[in-house]
């Protein structure tokens, strides 16, 4: 593939308390090109923190250290907070898991989407409105004019998530970090949302980091997969080869899944090996 | 919509029989029928799955059976006896429920001991001490968990406590409302194994509500698919494994569970 859009080397995220330091992400290195990269892992594996640390969204007392976080040739760690605001949304967008907490409850949905557009372009209000409605249409919201003028509490969870996605896509970012974007959605809507993201990758050459716990979905949707455990990358492979993964953790996860077509008497239970935590992180470069 | 045919094995008695169940929310002109003419029957010792997307009314069916929603009509019969709106104490001993979110379904300021012994006291059981200990061993936690609080437990451990609580009154029927959807896949496997073991050991009847078709295929013999408050299809597990459903909607669900396919 082409040259990487995002390069991350030796990334650490630490949370220090009085008693001890919790290391959420422990020295991982990876790169993302104009492709779909899936990050899978269980809760607490550090996958969400990885996404947040790229945009410098890890809150105090969390601390992010890395040898290198380069985006499109630009050193993100060297940017001031003001310059960082220009990167967020415009160049790199983040879709978070829960729309309930990521939309402003006292602002109309449409105004929030227009704002995202106007902050990064010089568009007029009317232009932003028509563009927003277009975007709402694109994420399959029926009656977008009505939704434009509603407040977040007036829309359902699935619709809220689609609104978030519309908002993140309207500034046309080069890289989209999607943190469990579809886990709250119905299957039919989920498919539609994935199609929209897929199209942006294929047609506009957007890069996508798709954070998820759903192995089947990642295997079928992404180009490459990064598997995280205990803050480290334990394995990386092409998505269509995930079924042949070698690491015992990945194998364990795959075997723990019930299968529609092959009935099993008992599901195999994952036996965790303490060695996995100690093993060095695998580099996931292009 | 056609209501489900009774395709139960003839030799087993029916543990739960629901006929033309309607559940309503709201009042007056805002009255909304969330469940429409749902009929299912579950044989004793059977395991019945209800699948559907969010808002399809699948959880509401369980809530009507357990008495958590009261505005319903139709017939619900347990072991051949039609139940009234007002539930008897003895009814709780027959049917218990396990909820979706183990982070929300346990009282945060009650110890595990209190959570488990409360139903026993209400129903005037004897040997409360032994029963609580035994219940903890049965769900694979061990007695050392007895005096802990929910915040000291992981999600999987909490769900084990929730299952133990449901089993305290020795029910015959267990209603499971998305029991693993808040858990990681490795923990999900443990909980599903536990539920299968308990069912075998105690000959329980399960009604499992989930949106995950793989889970329902693993756990259930017969499956009803719900959409917009109605049952659109009832099939046995083999039909599902062979991907030969009758209804368009079921086909769509099955396809989506296979993962993502680029636009056709």
Coordinates of C-alpha atoms in Angstrom, one line a residue:
Chain A
X1 CA 0.0 0.0 0.0
X2 CA 1.0 3.7 0.0
X3 CA 2.9 5.7 2.5
X4 CA 1.4 5.8 6.0
X5 CA -0.9 8.5 7.1
X6 CA -0.3 8.0 10.8
X7 CA 2.8 6.7 12.4
X8 CA 3.0 5.9 16.1
X9 CA 6.1 4.6 17.8
X10 CA 6.4 3.3 21.4
X11 CA 3.2 4.8 22.7
X12 CA 2.6 4.7 26.5
X13 CA -0.4 5.8 28.4
X14 CA 0.0 5.9 32.2
X15 CA -2.3 6.8 35.0
X16 CA -0.5 7.6 38.2
X17 CA -2.2 7.4 41.6
X18 CA -0.6 7.9 45.0
X19 CA 0.0 4.2 45.4
X20 CA 0.9 2.9 41.9
X21 CA 1.1 3.7 38.3
X22 CA -1.5 1.9 36.0
X23 CA -0.2 1.4 32.5
X24 CA -3.1 1.4 30.1
X25 CA -1.1 1.3 26.9
X26 CA 2.4 -0.1 27.1
X27 CA 4.8 0.7 24.3
X28 CA 2.9 0.0 21.1
X29 CA 3.9 0.9 17.6
X30 CA 1.7 0.9 14.5
X31 CA 1.0 2.8 11.4
X32 CA -2.2 3.5 9.4
X33 CA -2.3 4.2 5.7
X34 CA -5.3 5.0 3.6
X35 CA -7.0 1.8 4.7
X36 CA -9.3 0.3 7.3
X37 CA -7.4 -0.9 10.4
X38 CA -9.3 -2.7 13.1
X39 CA -8.2 -2.7 16.7
X40 CA -9.8 -5.5 18.7
X41 CA -9.5 -6.4 22.3
X42 CA -11.5 -6.9 25.4
X43 CA -12.5 -4.2 27.9
X44 CA -9.4 -2.9 29.5
X45 CA -7.0 -3.9 26.8
X46 CA -6.2 -0.2 26.0
X47 CA -7.8 0.0 22.6
X48 CA -9.9 3.1 23.4
X49 CA -7.0 4.8 25.1
X50 CA -4.9 4.3 22.0
X51 CA -7.5 6.1 19.9
X52 CA -7.8 9.0 22.4
X53 CA -4.1 9.5 22.9
X54 CA -3.6 10.2 19.2
X55 CA -5.9 13.2 19.5
X56 CA -4.5 14.1 22.9
X57 CA -7.8 13.5 24.6
X58 CA -6.5 11.5 27.6
X59 CA -7.6 13.4 30.6
X60 CA -5.5 14.2 33.7
X61 CA -4.0 12.3 35.5
X62 CA -3.4 10.2 32.4
X63 CA -0.1 10.8 30.7
X64 CA 0.8 10.0 27.1
X65 CA 4.4 9.4 26.0
X66 CA 5.6 8.3 22.6
X67 CA 8.8 8.4 20.6
X68 CA 6.8 9.5 17.7
X69 CA 3.2 10.4 16.7
X70 CA 3.4 11.7 13.2
X71 CA 0.3 12.5 11.1
X72 CA 0.8 13.2 7.4
X73 CA 4.4 14.3 8.1
X74 CA 3.4 16.5 11.0
X75 CA 4.6 15.9 14.5
X76 CA 1.4 15.9 16.6
X77 CA 3.3 16.0 19.9
X78 CA 5.0 19.3 19.0
X79 CA 1.8 21.1 18.3
X80 CA 0.4 23.6 20.8
X81 CA -3.1 23.1 22.2
X82 CA -4.4 25.7 19.8
X83 CA -2.9 24.0 16.8
X84 CA -4.2 20.7 18.0
X85 CA -7.8 22.0 17.9
X86 CA -7.3 22.6 14.2
X87 CA -6.3 18.9 13.8
X88 CA -9.2 17.6 15.7
X89 CA -12.3 17.2 13.6
X90 CA -10.7 18.8 10.5
X91 CA -7.9 16.3 9.9
X92 CA -8.6 13.5 12.4
X93 CA -12.1 12.8 13.7
X94 CA -13.2 10.6 16.6
X95 CA -16.6 8.9 16.8
X96 CA -17.2 7.8 20.4
X97 CA -19.2 4.9 21.6
X98 CA -22.1 6.5 23.3
X99 CA -24.1 9.3 21.7
X100 CA -25.8 10.1 25.0
X101 CA -22.6 11.6 26.3
X102 CA -21.1 13.0 23.2
X103 CA -23.9 15.3 22.0
X104 CA -24.5 18.6 23.7
X105 CA -27.9 18.2 25.4
X106 CA -29.0 21.8 25.2
X107 CA -28.2 22.5 21.5
X108 CA -30.2 21.5 18.5
X109 CA -28.7 18.5 16.6
X110 CA -28.5 20.4 13.4
X111 CA -26.7 23.4 14.9
X112 CA -24.1 21.0 16.3
X113 CA -23.5 19.5 12.9
X114 CA -23.3 22.9 11.2
X115 CA -20.9 24.1 13.8
X116 CA -18.6 21.3 13.1
X117 CA -18.7 22.3 9.5
X118 CA -18.3 26.1 10.0
X119 CA -15.4 25.9 12.4
X120 CA -13.3 24.3 9.7
X121 CA -14.6 26.1 6.6
X122 CA -15.8 29.6 5.8
X123 CA -19.2 28.4 4.8
X124 CA -22.3 30.6 5.4
X125 CA -25.0 29.5 7.8
X126 CA -27.4 28.6 5.0
X127 CA -24.7 26.6 3.2
X128 CA -23.8 24.8 6.4
X129 CA -27.5 24.0 6.9
X130 CA -28.0 22.5 3.5
X131 CA -24.7 20.6 3.8
X132 CA -25.8 19.2 7.2
X133 CA -29.1 18.1 5.9
X134 CA -27.4 16.4 3.0
X135 CA -25.1 14.6 5.5
X136 CA -28.1 13.5 7.7
X137 CA -29.6 12.1 4.5
X138 CA -26.4 10.3 3.8
X139 CA -26.5 8.5 7.1
X140 CA -30.1 7.4 6.3
X141 CA -32.0 9.6 8.6
X142 CA -35.6 9.9 7.4
X143 CA -37.0 13.4 7.5
X144 CA -33.6 15.2 8.1
X145 CA -35.2 18.6 8.3
X146 CA -37.2 17.6 11.3
X147 CA -34.2 16.0 13.0
X148 CA -32.1 19.1 12.2
X149 CA -34.3 21.1 14.6
X150 CA -34.6 18.5 17.3
X151 CA -32.7 18.2 20.5
X152 CA -30.6 15.1 21.4
X153 CA -33.1 13.8 23.9
X154 CA -35.8 13.7 21.2
X155 CA -33.9 11.2 19.1
X156 CA -33.3 7.5 19.7
X157 CA -29.9 6.0 20.5
X158 CA -29.3 4.6 17.1
X159 CA -30.2 7.9 15.5
X160 CA -27.9 9.7 17.9
X161 CA -25.1 7.6 16.8
X162 CA -25.8 8.3 13.2
X163 CA -25.9 12.0 14.0
X164 CA -22.5 11.7 15.6
X165 CA -21.1 10.0 12.5
X166 CA -22.6 12.7 10.3
X167 CA -21.0 15.3 12.4
X168 CA -17.6 13.6 12.3
X169 CA -17.7 13.2 8.6
X170 CA -18.9 16.6 7.5
X171 CA -15.4 18.3 7.9
X172 CA -14.1 15.5 5.6
X173 CA -11.3 14.3 7.8
X174 CA -8.3 12.4 6.5
X175 CA -8.4 10.0 9.3
X176 CA -11.4 8.8 11.2
X177 CA -11.0 7.0 14.5
X178 CA -14.2 5.1 15.3
X179 CA -14.5 3.7 18.8
X180 CA -17.2 1.0 18.7
X181 CA -19.3 3.2 16.4
X182 CA -21.9 0.6 15.6
X183 CA -22.3 -1.5 18.8
X184 CA -25.5 0.4 19.7
X185 CA -27.0 0.1 16.3
X186 CA -29.5 -2.3 14.8
X187 CA -28.0 -4.6 12.2
X188 CA -29.6 -2.9 9.2
X189 CA -28.5 0.6 10.3
X190 CA -25.1 -0.8 11.2
X191 CA -24.6 -2.1 7.7
X192 CA -25.5 1.3 6.3
X193 CA -23.1 3.1 8.5
X194 CA -20.3 0.8 7.6
X195 CA -21.0 1.3 3.9
X196 CA -20.7 5.0 4.4
X197 CA -17.3 4.7 6.0
X198 CA -16.2 2.1 3.5
X199 CA -17.1 4.5 0.7
X200 CA -15.0 7.3 2.2
X201 CA -12.0 5.0 2.4
X202 CA -12.4 3.7 -1.2
X203 CA -13.3 7.0 -2.8
X204 CA -11.6 9.7 -0.8
X205 CA -8.7 7.8 0.5
X206 CA -9.6 8.4 4.1
X207 CA -7.8 6.3 6.7
X208 CA -9.9 4.5 9.3
X209 CA -9.1 3.1 12.7
X210 CA -12.0 0.9 13.7
X211 CA -12.0 0.0 17.4
X212 CA -14.3 -2.9 18.2
X213 CA -14.7 -6.0 20.3
X214 CA -16.6 -7.8 17.5
X215 CA -14.2 -10.2 15.9
X216 CA -16.5 -11.3 13.1
X217 CA -17.3 -7.7 12.1
X218 CA -13.7 -6.6 12.1
X219 CA -12.6 -9.6 10.1
X220 CA -15.2 -8.9 7.4
X221 CA -14.9 -5.1 7.3
X222 CA -11.3 -4.2 7.8
X223 CA -8.1 -4.6 5.8
X224 CA -5.8 -5.2 8.7
X225 CA -6.4 -6.2 12.3
X226 CA -4.4 -5.3 15.4
X227 CA -5.2 -7.4 18.4
X228 CA -4.5 -5.9 21.8
X229 CA -4.2 -7.5 25.2
X230 CA -3.1 -5.9 28.5
X231 CA -2.0 -2.6 26.8
X232 CA 0.2 -4.4 24.2
X233 CA -0.2 -5.6 20.6
X234 CA -0.1 -9.3 20.8
X235 CA -0.7 -10.0 17.1
X236 CA -1.4 -8.3 13.8
X237 CA -2.5 -9.8 10.6
X238 CA -4.5 -9.2 7.5
X239 CA -8.2 -9.3 8.3
X240 CA -9.1 -12.1 5.9
X241 CA -6.5 -14.2 7.6
X242 CA -7.8 -13.7 11.1
X243 CA -9.3 -17.2 11.2
X244 CA -5.7 -18.5 11.0
X245 CA -4.3 -16.3 13.8
X246 CA -1.5 -17.9 15.8
X247 CA -1.4 -16.2 19.1
X248 CA -3.1 -18.2 21.8
X249 CA -5.1 -15.2 23.0
X250 CA -6.5 -14.5 19.5
X251 CA -7.2 -18.2 19.1
X252 CA -8.9 -18.2 22.5
X253 CA -11.2 -15.3 21.6
X254 CA -12.1 -17.0 18.3
X255 CA -12.9 -20.3 20.0
X256 CA -15.0 -18.6 22.7
X257 CA -17.4 -17.3 20.1
X258 CA -20.6 -19.4 19.6
X259 CA -21.1 -20.3 16.0
X260 CA -24.5 -20.4 14.3
X261 CA -23.5 -23.2 11.9
X262 CA -21.3 -25.4 14.0
X263 CA -23.0 -26.3 17.3
X264 CA -20.7 -26.9 20.2
X265 CA -21.6 -28.7 23.4
X266 CA -19.5 -26.4 25.6
X267 CA -17.8 -23.2 24.6
X268 CA -14.1 -23.2 25.2
X269 CA -13.1 -20.8 27.9
X270 CA -10.1 -18.6 27.5
X271 CA -7.2 -19.6 29.8
X272 CA -5.1 -16.5 30.3
X273 CA -1.3 -16.9 30.4
X274 CA 0.5 -14.4 32.5
X275 CA 3.3 -14.5 30.0
X276 CA 1.1 -12.6 27.5
X277 CA 1.4 -9.5 29.6
X278 CA 5.2 -9.8 29.7
X279 CA 5.7 -10.6 26.1
X280 CA 7.0 -7.7 24.0
X281 CA 4.6 -5.7 21.9
X282 CA 4.4 -6.6 18.2
X283 CA 5.0 -3.8 15.8
X284 CA 2.0 -3.3 13.4
X285 CA 3.5 -1.2 10.7
X286 CA 2.3 -1.3 7.1
Chain B
X1 CA -49.3 -11.9 11.5
X2 CA -49.7 -15.5 12.1
X3 CA -49.2 -16.5 15.7
X4 CA -46.7 -19.2 16.3
X5 CA -47.8 -22.8 15.9
X6 CA -47.2 -25.1 18.8
X7 CA -44.4 -27.2 17.4
X8 CA -43.4 -28.5 20.8
X9 CA -42.6 -32.2 21.4
X10 CA -45.9 -33.7 22.3
X11 CA -44.7 -35.7 25.3
X12 CA -43.5 -32.8 27.4
X13 CA -45.9 -30.7 29.4
X14 CA -46.1 -27.0 28.6
X15 CA -44.3 -24.9 31.2
X16 CA -45.2 -21.5 29.8
X17 CA -48.0 -20.8 27.5
X18 CA -48.6 -17.2 26.2
X19 CA -51.6 -16.6 24.0
X20 CA -52.4 -13.3 22.2
X21 CA -50.3 -11.2 24.5
X22 CA -50.5 -7.4 24.0
X23 CA -48.5 -5.0 26.0
X24 CA -49.3 -1.2 26.1
X25 CA -47.4 1.8 27.1
X26 CA -48.8 5.2 27.6
X27 CA -52.3 6.5 27.9
X28 CA -55.1 7.9 25.8
X29 CA -54.2 8.9 22.3
X30 CA -50.5 8.3 23.0
X31 CA -51.2 4.6 23.9
X32 CA -48.7 2.5 22.1
X33 CA -48.9 -1.3 21.6
X34 CA -45.4 -2.5 22.1
X35 CA -46.2 -6.2 21.9
X36 CA -48.9 -7.3 19.4
X37 CA -50.7 -10.7 19.6
X38 CA -47.7 -12.7 20.6
X39 CA -48.3 -16.4 21.3
X40 CA -45.5 -18.8 22.3
X41 CA -45.4 -22.0 24.2
X42 CA -42.4 -23.5 25.9
X43 CA -42.2 -27.1 26.9
X44 CA -40.9 -28.0 30.4
X45 CA -37.2 -28.4 30.2
X46 CA -37.0 -26.6 26.9
X47 CA -35.0 -23.6 25.9
X48 CA -36.7 -21.0 23.9
X49 CA -35.1 -18.0 22.2
X50 CA -36.6 -14.6 21.4
X51 CA -34.5 -12.6 19.0
X52 CA -35.0 -9.2 17.4
X53 CA -33.5 -5.8 17.2
X54 CA -33.8 -3.1 19.8
X55 CA -37.4 -1.9 20.2
X56 CA -38.9 -5.1 18.8
X57 CA -40.6 -5.9 22.1
X58 CA -38.7 -9.0 23.0
X59 CA -37.7 -7.8 26.5
X60 CA -41.2 -6.5 27.1
X61 CA -42.6 -10.0 26.7
X62 CA -40.4 -11.2 29.5
X63 CA -41.3 -8.2 31.6
X64 CA -45.0 -8.9 31.2
X65 CA -44.4 -12.6 32.2
X66 CA -42.4 -11.6 35.3
X67 CA -45.0 -8.9 36.2
X68 CA -42.7 -5.9 35.8
X69 CA -45.1 -4.3 33.3
X70 CA -48.8 -4.5 34.2
X71 CA -50.6 -3.0 31.3
X72 CA -51.1 -6.1 29.2
X73 CA -53.9 -8.4 28.1
X74 CA -54.1 -11.9 26.7
X75 CA -53.4 -15.1 28.6
X76 CA -50.2 -16.2 30.3
X77 CA -50.3 -19.7 31.8
X78 CA -47.6 -21.3 33.8
X79 CA -47.7 -25.1 34.2
X80 CA -51.3 -25.0 32.9
X81 CA -52.5 -22.4 35.4
X82 CA -53.6 -19.0 34.0
X83 CA -52.1 -16.3 36.1
X84 CA -53.8 -13.1 37.1
X85 CA -52.4 -9.6 37.2
X86 CA -51.9 -9.8 40.9
X87 CA -49.0 -12.2 41.4
X88 CA -49.0 -14.6 44.3
X89 CA -45.8 -15.1 46.4
X90 CA -45.6 -18.6 45.2
X91 CA -45.4 -17.4 41.6
X92 CA -41.9 -15.9 42.3
X93 CA -40.8 -19.4 43.3
X94 CA -41.7 -20.7 39.9
X95 CA -40.3 -17.9 37.7
X96 CA -37.2 -15.8 38.1
X97 CA -35.4 -13.4 35.9
X98 CA -31.8 -12.5 35.1
X99 CA -31.2 -9.0 33.7
X100 CA -29.0 -7.6 31.1
X101 CA -26.7 -5.3 32.9
X102 CA -25.0 -6.7 35.9
X103 CA -23.7 -3.3 36.7
X104 CA -27.2 -2.0 37.2
X105 CA -29.1 -5.1 38.5
X106 CA -27.3 -5.5 41.9
X107 CA -27.9 -3.2 44.7
X108 CA -24.6 -1.3 45.1
X109 CA -24.8 -1.0 48.9
X110 CA -26.0 -4.5 49.7
X111 CA -23.4 -7.1 50.2
X112 CA -23.7 -10.3 48.1
X113 CA -24.9 -12.1 51.3
X114 CA -27.8 -9.6 51.7
X115 CA -28.6 -9.8 48.0
X116 CA -28.8 -13.5 48.0
X117 CA -30.5 -14.0 51.4
X118 CA -33.3 -11.4 51.0
X119 CA -35.5 -13.6 48.8
X120 CA -35.0 -16.5 51.2
X121 CA -36.1 -14.4 54.2
X122 CA -39.2 -13.1 52.3
X123 CA -40.2 -16.6 51.4
X124 CA -39.4 -17.9 54.9
X125 CA -36.9 -20.5 53.8
X126 CA -34.8 -22.3 56.4
X127 CA -31.1 -22.9 56.4
X128 CA -30.4 -19.6 54.9
X129 CA -26.7 -19.7 55.7
X130 CA -26.1 -23.0 53.9
X131 CA -28.3 -22.1 51.0
X132 CA -26.3 -18.9 50.3
X133 CA -23.0 -20.7 50.5
X134 CA -24.2 -23.5 48.3
X135 CA -25.6 -21.0 45.7
X136 CA -22.2 -19.3 45.5
X137 CA -20.4 -22.6 45.0
X138 CA -23.0 -23.6 42.3
X139 CA -22.3 -20.5 40.2
X140 CA -18.6 -21.1 40.5
X141 CA -17.7 -18.2 42.8
X142 CA -17.0 -19.8 46.1
X143 CA -17.9 -18.8 49.6
X144 CA -15.2 -16.2 49.8
X145 CA -17.4 -13.8 47.8
X146 CA -20.2 -13.9 50.3
X147 CA -19.4 -10.7 52.2
X148 CA -18.2 -8.6 49.3
X149 CA -19.9 -5.7 47.6
X150 CA -20.8 -5.5 43.9
X151 CA -18.1 -2.9 43.2
X152 CA -15.5 -5.4 44.2
X153 CA -16.5 -7.8 41.5
X154 CA -15.9 -7.9 37.7
X155 CA -18.8 -7.9 35.2
X156 CA -18.7 -11.7 34.8
X157 CA -18.6 -12.2 38.6
X158 CA -21.6 -9.9 39.0
X159 CA -23.6 -11.8 36.4
X160 CA -22.8 -15.0 38.3
X161 CA -24.2 -13.3 41.4
X162 CA -27.3 -12.3 39.5
X163 CA -27.8 -15.9 38.3
X164 CA -27.3 -17.1 41.9
X165 CA -30.0 -14.7 43.1
X166 CA -32.4 -15.9 40.4
X167 CA -31.8 -19.5 41.5
X168 CA -32.2 -18.9 45.3
X169 CA -35.9 -19.7 45.3
X170 CA -35.4 -22.8 43.2
X171 CA -37.5 -21.7 40.3
X172 CA -38.6 -23.9 37.4
X173 CA -38.4 -21.3 34.7
X174 CA -35.7 -18.7 34.2
X175 CA -36.2 -15.6 32.1
X176 CA -32.9 -14.4 30.7
X177 CA -32.9 -10.9 29.3
X178 CA -29.6 -10.5 27.3
X179 CA -27.6 -12.1 30.0
X180 CA -24.2 -11.7 28.2
X181 CA -24.5 -8.6 26.0
X182 CA -22.7 -6.4 28.5
X183 CA -19.8 -8.9 28.8
X184 CA -16.6 -9.6 26.8
X185 CA -16.6 -12.7 24.6
X186 CA -14.4 -14.8 26.8
X187 CA -16.6 -14.0 29.8
X188 CA -19.7 -14.6 27.7
X189 CA -18.4 -18.1 27.0
X190 CA -18.1 -18.8 30.8
X191 CA -21.5 -17.5 31.6
X192 CA -23.2 -19.4 28.7
X193 CA -21.4 -22.6 29.9
X194 CA -22.6 -22.0 33.4
X195 CA -26.2 -21.5 32.2
X196 CA -26.1 -24.7 30.2
X197 CA -24.7 -26.7 33.1
X198 CA -27.3 -25.4 35.5
X199 CA -30.1 -26.1 33.1
X200 CA -29.0 -29.7 32.7
X201 CA -28.5 -30.2 36.4
X202 CA -31.7 -28.7 37.6
X203 CA -33.9 -29.4 34.6
X204 CA -34.9 -25.7 34.2
X205 CA -36.8 -24.1 31.4
X206 CA -35.2 -21.1 29.8
X207 CA -36.6 -18.2 27.8
X208 CA -33.6 -16.3 26.5
X209 CA -33.9 -12.9 24.9
X210 CA -31.0 -11.7 22.8
X211 CA -30.0 -9.9 19.7
X212 CA -27.1 -12.2 19.1
X213 CA -28.1 -15.0 16.8
X214 CA -25.0 -17.0 17.5
X215 CA -25.8 -17.0 21.2
X216 CA -29.4 -18.1 20.6
X217 CA -28.3 -20.8 18.2
X218 CA -25.9 -22.1 20.9
X219 CA -28.4 -22.1 23.7
X220 CA -31.9 -22.7 22.3
X221 CA -33.9 -25.4 20.6
X222 CA -36.6 -23.2 19.3
X223 CA -36.4 -19.6 18.2
X224 CA -39.0 -16.9 17.6
X225 CA -38.0 -13.8 15.6
X226 CA -39.6 -10.5 16.6
X227 CA -40.0 -7.3 14.7
X228 CA -42.0 -4.2 15.7
X229 CA -43.8 -6.1 18.5
X230 CA -44.8 -9.1 16.4
X231 CA -43.5 -12.5 16.0
X232 CA -42.6 -12.8 12.3
X233 CA -41.2 -16.3 12.4
X234 CA -40.8 -19.3 14.6
X235 CA -38.2 -21.9 13.7
X236 CA -36.2 -24.7 15.2
X237 CA -32.5 -24.3 15.7
X238 CA -31.6 -26.6 12.8
X239 CA -33.4 -24.3 10.3
X240 CA -31.3 -21.4 11.6
X241 CA -28.1 -23.3 11.4
X242 CA -28.9 -24.3 7.8
X243 CA -29.8 -20.6 7.1
X244 CA -33.1 -21.6 5.7
X245 CA -35.5 -19.2 7.3
X246 CA -38.9 -18.4 5.7
X247 CA -39.2 -14.8 6.4
X248 CA -37.3 -12.0 4.6
X249 CA -36.5 -10.2 7.9
X250 CA -34.9 -13.3 9.5
X251 CA -32.8 -13.7 6.4
X252 CA -31.6 -10.2 6.7
X253 CA -30.7 -10.7 10.4
X254 CA -28.8 -13.9 9.6
X255 CA -26.9 -12.2 6.8
X256 CA -25.9 -9.3 9.0
X257 CA -24.6 -11.7 11.7
X258 CA -22.2 -13.1 9.2
X259 CA -20.3 -9.8 9.3
X260 CA -20.0 -7.0 6.8
X261 CA -20.5 -7.5 3.1
X262 CA -19.7 -4.7 0.7
X263 CA -22.6 -3.2 -1.2
X264 CA -24.2 -5.6 -3.6

